[in-house]
């Protein structure tokens, strides 16, 4: 019953947000770096922090510090969607949010400093990867749905490491968002509020799973995003570009923009690739190194061999 109530609440809340966004002009205007051509409402991913609020009200198993950390990082991202903030302000609030999450997980009291540092790098890295990869219709919602369903399966059938509702509520938020975003002409985009919130929530779940299971292979639940992000950064460094500037050099962007492949086809392809990897890593007992090579070597090979052929023109930043 709580799940149904949450689903209805998120749907109504998003419809209300559309009216607010229309009223206050919270929109994405296409530019030369965009993968879309029409003005679209930004910030539809607000359903993710609203799902966190619903969790705080209806469920109580996960520390409120963790939930509050997700809500806080979402709030600063929403503010950035509405009116661009300085990098320093965003980074400061992100660090505070991550500290709250780690405190809620018991890290600041019991973990060694190096583990806390690595956990900060992991969460912030996933957040930024999600932000980089949020560029075409359907990709953020569908990819996250696959990752979250995989985490839910592990929680139910392999390791019970967290409250099931803490996984199901972001799944519901993805479903609501996808209803309006997984379209040839999207009604809304996730915005920073959606990509950052989902990245933070997913990273928190994966960190908890890795620590509970003592198995690094679960980091590969994000292998496809991870490979595209890291290889694109390397590519841009080789081109001597500023990696902090917006660009259109991700593999999915080349497919969508240079090759004109449907956004929905590209998003589905990324999600199917990640689903295949997740099924493999959940159903095998290989160590981390073996799983890493089996998961990522094919992705690296596809990226390195196909991307130069797909780039039909030089992209200057």
Short mmCIF file of C-alpha atoms in Angstrom, two decimals:
data_model
loop_
_atom_site.label_atom_id
_atom_site.label_comp_id
_atom_site.label_asym_id
_atom_site.label_seq_id
_atom_site.Cartn_x
_atom_site.Cartn_y
_atom_site.Cartn_z
CA UNK A 1 0.00 0.00 0.00
CA UNK A 2 2.86 2.39 0.86
CA UNK A 3 4.42 1.75 -2.54
CA UNK A 4 1.16 2.53 -4.33
CA UNK A 5 0.73 5.70 -2.29
CA UNK A 6 4.31 6.74 -3.17
CA UNK A 7 3.78 6.03 -6.87
CA UNK A 8 0.61 8.16 -6.99
CA UNK A 9 2.29 10.91 -4.96
CA UNK A 10 5.29 11.03 -7.33
CA UNK A 11 3.07 11.12 -10.41
CA UNK A 12 0.91 13.96 -9.07
CA UNK A 13 3.97 15.85 -7.80
CA UNK A 14 5.65 15.70 -11.21
CA UNK A 15 2.52 16.97 -12.96
CA UNK A 16 2.41 19.87 -10.49
CA UNK A 17 6.12 20.52 -11.11
CA UNK A 18 5.43 20.79 -14.86
CA UNK A 19 3.07 23.68 -14.18
CA UNK A 20 5.61 25.35 -11.88
CA UNK A 21 8.40 24.88 -14.43
CA UNK A 22 6.19 26.37 -17.16
CA UNK A 23 5.36 29.31 -14.93
CA UNK A 24 8.97 30.07 -13.95
CA UNK A 25 10.61 29.09 -17.25
CA UNK A 26 12.67 26.19 -15.89
CA UNK A 27 13.57 24.82 -19.30
CA UNK A 28 16.43 23.44 -21.40
CA UNK A 29 17.13 25.43 -24.54
CA UNK A 30 19.00 23.53 -27.28
CA UNK A 31 22.54 24.70 -28.06
CA UNK A 32 25.45 23.43 -30.15
CA UNK A 33 26.43 20.93 -27.46
CA UNK A 34 22.90 19.58 -26.92
CA UNK A 35 21.58 16.24 -28.13
CA UNK A 36 18.05 17.64 -28.46
CA UNK A 37 16.46 20.22 -30.72
CA UNK A 38 13.37 21.43 -28.84
CA UNK A 39 12.79 23.45 -25.67
CA UNK A 40 11.94 21.00 -22.88
CA UNK A 41 11.16 21.24 -19.16
CA UNK A 42 14.25 20.71 -17.02
CA UNK A 43 14.25 19.12 -13.58
CA UNK A 44 11.78 16.26 -14.07
CA UNK A 45 14.17 14.20 -11.99
CA UNK A 46 12.79 16.01 -8.95
CA UNK A 47 10.78 12.82 -8.39
CA UNK A 48 13.98 11.20 -7.06
CA UNK A 49 14.48 13.44 -4.00
CA UNK A 50 10.70 13.40 -3.52
CA UNK A 51 10.98 9.61 -3.29
CA UNK A 52 13.65 10.15 -0.61
CA UNK A 53 11.23 12.42 1.28
CA UNK A 54 8.55 9.74 0.99
CA UNK A 55 11.00 7.17 2.37
CA UNK A 56 11.79 9.39 5.35
CA UNK A 57 8.07 9.71 6.12
CA UNK A 58 6.88 6.15 5.46
CA UNK A 59 9.92 4.00 6.28
CA UNK A 60 12.55 4.19 9.01
CA UNK A 61 15.13 1.42 8.57
CA UNK A 62 17.87 3.46 6.87
CA UNK A 63 19.47 6.28 8.86
CA UNK A 64 17.82 9.66 8.34
CA UNK A 65 21.33 11.10 7.88
CA UNK A 66 21.68 9.04 4.70
CA UNK A 67 18.28 10.11 3.41
CA UNK A 68 18.92 13.75 4.38
CA UNK A 69 22.24 13.64 2.54
CA UNK A 70 20.47 12.57 -0.65
CA UNK A 71 17.82 15.26 -0.20
CA UNK A 72 20.42 17.98 0.46
CA UNK A 73 22.52 17.16 -2.60
CA UNK A 74 19.30 17.12 -4.64
CA UNK A 75 18.28 20.52 -3.30
CA UNK A 76 21.52 22.21 -4.34
CA UNK A 77 21.24 20.52 -7.76
CA UNK A 78 17.68 21.82 -8.18
CA UNK A 79 18.90 25.30 -7.27
CA UNK A 80 21.59 24.92 -9.95
CA UNK A 81 18.93 23.87 -12.48
CA UNK A 82 16.94 27.00 -11.72
CA UNK A 83 19.86 29.43 -11.54
CA UNK A 84 23.45 28.37 -12.18
CA UNK A 85 25.57 28.23 -9.03
CA UNK A 86 29.32 28.45 -8.67
CA UNK A 87 31.33 25.23 -8.72
CA UNK A 88 32.62 25.95 -5.21
CA UNK A 89 29.13 26.18 -3.72
CA UNK A 90 28.00 22.97 -5.40
CA UNK A 91 31.14 21.08 -4.38
CA UNK A 92 30.90 22.29 -0.77
CA UNK A 93 27.28 21.14 -0.44
CA UNK A 94 28.09 17.85 -2.18
CA UNK A 95 30.90 17.19 0.31
CA UNK A 96 28.58 17.98 3.23
CA UNK A 97 25.96 15.63 1.77
CA UNK A 98 28.48 12.83 1.31
CA UNK A 99 29.71 13.35 4.89
CA UNK A 100 26.12 13.03 6.13
CA UNK A 101 25.67 9.81 4.16
CA UNK A 102 28.91 8.32 5.47
CA UNK A 103 27.98 9.33 9.02
CA UNK A 104 24.61 7.64 8.59
CA UNK A 105 26.39 4.48 7.41
CA UNK A 106 28.59 4.56 10.53
CA UNK A 107 31.72 5.29 8.52
CA UNK A 108 33.02 8.36 10.31
CA UNK A 109 33.12 6.54 13.65
CA UNK A 110 34.41 3.12 12.62
CA UNK A 111 36.13 3.18 9.21
CA UNK A 112 39.83 4.01 8.71
CA UNK A 113 40.54 7.37 7.06
CA UNK A 114 41.60 5.83 3.75
CA UNK A 115 38.31 3.95 3.42
CA UNK A 116 36.38 7.14 4.13
CA UNK A 117 38.43 8.98 1.50
CA UNK A 118 37.88 6.24 -1.10
CA UNK A 119 34.16 6.21 -0.33
CA UNK A 120 33.98 9.98 -0.91
CA UNK A 121 35.78 9.55 -4.23
CA UNK A 122 33.40 6.72 -5.20
CA UNK A 123 30.21 8.65 -4.44
CA UNK A 124 31.38 11.89 -6.04
CA UNK A 125 32.73 9.95 -9.02
CA UNK A 126 29.42 8.21 -9.62
CA UNK A 127 27.55 11.51 -9.23
CA UNK A 128 29.71 13.17 -11.87
CA UNK A 129 29.52 10.15 -14.19
CA UNK A 130 25.72 10.27 -13.96
CA UNK A 131 25.79 13.98 -14.72
CA UNK A 132 28.06 13.44 -17.73
CA UNK A 133 25.94 10.60 -19.09
CA UNK A 134 22.60 12.39 -18.78
CA UNK A 135 22.29 13.71 -22.31
CA UNK A 136 19.65 11.86 -24.31
CA UNK A 137 16.06 10.75 -23.80
CA UNK A 138 15.65 7.70 -21.62
CA UNK A 139 19.27 6.97 -20.74
CA UNK A 140 19.32 8.11 -17.11
CA UNK A 141 15.98 6.60 -16.13
CA UNK A 142 16.30 3.30 -17.99
CA UNK A 143 19.93 2.64 -17.08
CA UNK A 144 19.22 3.47 -13.41
CA UNK A 145 16.17 1.21 -13.47
CA UNK A 146 18.34 -1.72 -14.61
CA UNK A 147 20.98 -1.00 -11.96
CA UNK A 148 18.42 -0.61 -9.17
CA UNK A 149 16.54 -3.78 -10.15
CA UNK A 150 19.86 -5.65 -10.10
CA UNK A 151 20.62 -4.27 -6.62
CA UNK A 152 17.12 -5.23 -5.48
CA UNK A 153 17.67 -8.79 -6.75
CA UNK A 154 20.95 -9.04 -4.84
CA UNK A 155 19.30 -7.68 -1.70
CA UNK A 156 16.47 -10.23 -1.89
CA UNK A 157 18.30 -13.34 -3.11
CA UNK A 158 22.01 -12.93 -2.34
CA UNK A 159 22.85 -10.47 0.46
CA UNK A 160 20.25 -8.62 2.51
CA UNK A 161 22.31 -5.50 3.11
CA UNK A 162 19.65 -2.77 3.33
CA UNK A 163 15.94 -2.08 3.64
CA UNK A 164 14.11 -3.23 0.50
CA UNK A 165 12.04 -0.05 0.42
CA UNK A 166 15.25 1.99 0.14
CA UNK A 167 15.76 0.33 -3.25
CA UNK A 168 12.14 0.16 -4.39
CA UNK A 169 11.36 3.86 -3.93
CA UNK A 170 14.03 5.08 -6.39
CA UNK A 171 12.78 2.37 -8.75
CA UNK A 172 9.30 3.92 -8.54
CA UNK A 173 10.78 7.37 -9.19
CA UNK A 174 12.52 6.02 -12.32
CA UNK A 175 9.26 4.54 -13.59
CA UNK A 176 7.38 7.82 -13.13
CA UNK A 177 10.17 9.83 -14.75
CA UNK A 178 10.49 7.39 -17.67
CA UNK A 179 6.78 7.73 -18.42
CA UNK A 180 7.47 11.34 -19.42
CA UNK A 181 11.07 11.01 -20.62
CA UNK A 182 11.30 7.72 -22.54
CA UNK A 183 9.74 9.24 -25.64
CA UNK A 184 10.93 10.45 -29.02
CA UNK A 185 9.80 13.90 -27.86
CA UNK A 186 10.42 13.94 -24.11
CA UNK A 187 8.06 15.90 -21.88
CA UNK A 188 10.91 16.61 -19.45
CA UNK A 189 14.60 16.06 -18.79
CA UNK A 190 16.09 14.88 -15.50
CA UNK A 191 18.22 17.97 -14.93
CA UNK A 192 20.99 18.02 -12.36
CA UNK A 193 18.43 17.36 -9.63
CA UNK A 194 17.59 14.00 -11.22
CA UNK A 195 21.01 12.82 -12.41
CA UNK A 196 22.83 13.87 -9.23
CA UNK A 197 20.15 12.45 -6.92
CA UNK A 198 20.06 9.12 -8.76
CA UNK A 199 23.85 8.95 -8.92
CA UNK A 200 24.11 9.64 -5.20
CA UNK A 201 21.40 7.10 -4.27
CA UNK A 202 22.84 4.38 -6.51
CA UNK A 203 26.38 5.05 -5.26
CA UNK A 204 25.20 4.82 -1.64
CA UNK A 205 23.51 1.47 -2.31
CA UNK A 206 26.52 0.03 -4.16
CA UNK A 207 28.93 1.23 -1.46
CA UNK A 208 26.76 -0.43 1.20
CA UNK A 209 26.63 -3.65 -0.84
CA UNK A 210 30.40 -3.72 -1.42
CA UNK A 211 31.09 -3.21 2.28
CA UNK A 212 28.51 -5.79 3.39
CA UNK A 213 29.60 -8.45 0.91
CA UNK A 214 33.31 -7.55 1.06
CA UNK A 215 33.30 -7.95 -2.73
CA UNK A 216 34.46 -5.21 -5.08
CA UNK A 217 32.84 -6.85 -8.10
CA UNK A 218 29.56 -5.08 -7.31
CA UNK A 219 31.19 -1.82 -8.42
CA UNK A 220 30.75 -3.26 -11.91
CA UNK A 221 26.99 -2.81 -11.62
CA UNK A 222 27.94 0.54 -13.21
CA UNK A 223 30.50 -0.84 -15.69
CA UNK A 224 28.97 0.66 -18.85
CA UNK A 225 28.70 4.19 -17.46
CA UNK A 226 32.12 3.82 -15.88
CA UNK A 227 33.86 2.75 -19.09
CA UNK A 228 32.22 5.43 -21.22
CA UNK A 229 33.07 8.14 -18.68
CA UNK A 230 36.69 7.12 -18.07
CA UNK A 231 37.51 6.46 -21.73
CA UNK A 232 35.94 9.75 -22.80
CA UNK A 233 38.02 11.63 -20.23
CA UNK A 234 41.15 9.90 -21.58
CA UNK A 235 40.10 10.75 -25.15
CA UNK A 236 39.62 14.42 -24.29
CA UNK A 237 42.95 14.57 -22.47
CA UNK A 238 44.64 13.15 -25.57
CA UNK A 239 42.91 15.89 -27.58
CA UNK A 240 44.19 18.42 -25.00
CA UNK A 241 40.67 19.59 -24.23
CA UNK A 242 39.40 21.03 -20.96
CA UNK A 243 37.62 18.05 -19.40
CA UNK A 244 35.50 20.35 -17.23
CA UNK A 245 33.81 22.00 -20.21
CA UNK A 246 30.63 20.66 -21.80
CA UNK A 247 31.16 18.49 -24.88
CA UNK A 248 29.63 15.87 -27.19
CA UNK A 249 32.37 13.22 -27.18
CA UNK A 250 30.77 10.46 -25.13
CA UNK A 251 30.18 7.30 -27.14
CA UNK A 252 26.42 7.62 -26.71
CA UNK A 253 26.58 11.23 -27.92
CA UNK A 254 28.47 10.21 -31.05
CA UNK A 255 25.81 7.58 -31.76
CA UNK A 256 22.92 9.99 -31.15
CA UNK A 257 24.38 13.13 -32.73
CA UNK A 258 26.84 12.09 -35.42
CA UNK A 259 25.15 8.87 -36.51
CA UNK A 260 21.58 10.01 -35.81
CA UNK A 261 20.69 6.79 -34.00
CA UNK A 262 17.41 7.11 -32.09
CA UNK A 263 17.88 8.26 -28.50
CA UNK A 264 15.62 5.46 -27.31
CA UNK A 265 17.63 2.84 -29.21
CA UNK A 266 20.91 4.10 -27.72
CA UNK A 267 19.44 4.26 -24.20
CA UNK A 268 18.03 0.74 -24.55
CA UNK A 269 21.34 -0.54 -25.90
CA UNK A 270 23.29 0.85 -22.93
CA UNK A 271 20.77 -0.63 -20.51
CA UNK A 272 20.83 -4.07 -22.16
CA UNK A 273 24.64 -4.09 -22.06
CA UNK A 274 24.59 -3.29 -18.34
CA UNK A 275 21.86 -5.86 -17.69
CA UNK A 276 23.96 -8.54 -19.40
CA UNK A 277 26.96 -7.67 -17.23
CA UNK A 278 24.84 -7.63 -14.07
CA UNK A 279 23.34 -11.05 -14.81
CA UNK A 280 26.86 -12.41 -15.34
CA UNK A 281 28.40 -10.95 -12.18
CA UNK A 282 25.44 -11.94 -9.98
CA UNK A 283 25.43 -15.54 -11.23
CA UNK A 284 29.18 -16.23 -11.20
CA UNK A 285 31.65 -16.60 -8.36
CA UNK A 286 34.62 -15.03 -10.08
CA UNK A 287 36.91 -12.69 -8.17
CA UNK A 288 36.94 -8.96 -8.84
CA UNK A 289 39.86 -8.98 -11.30
CA UNK A 290 38.35 -11.72 -13.45
CA UNK A 291 34.92 -10.08 -13.43
CA UNK A 292 36.52 -6.72 -14.27
CA UNK A 293 38.31 -8.09 -17.33
CA UNK A 294 35.32 -10.08 -18.59
CA UNK A 295 32.98 -7.09 -18.09
CA UNK A 296 35.12 -4.19 -19.25
CA UNK A 297 37.46 -5.52 -21.93
CA UNK A 298 34.62 -5.95 -24.48
CA UNK A 299 33.37 -2.44 -23.63
CA UNK A 300 36.84 -0.97 -24.10
CA UNK A 301 37.26 -2.84 -27.38
CA UNK A 302 33.91 -1.56 -28.69
CA UNK A 303 34.75 2.01 -27.67
CA UNK A 304 38.29 2.06 -29.08
CA UNK A 305 37.52 0.25 -32.32
CA UNK A 306 34.15 1.80 -33.22
CA UNK A 307 34.27 5.38 -31.99
CA UNK A 308 36.83 6.69 -34.56
CA UNK A 309 34.77 5.15 -37.36
CA UNK A 310 31.54 6.62 -36.05
CA UNK A 311 32.90 10.13 -35.70
CA UNK A 312 32.15 11.51 -39.12
CA UNK A 313 33.43 14.97 -38.33
CA UNK A 314 35.87 16.64 -35.96
CA UNK A 315 34.23 17.90 -32.79
CA UNK A 316 35.95 20.97 -31.44
CA UNK A 317 35.37 22.24 -27.93
#
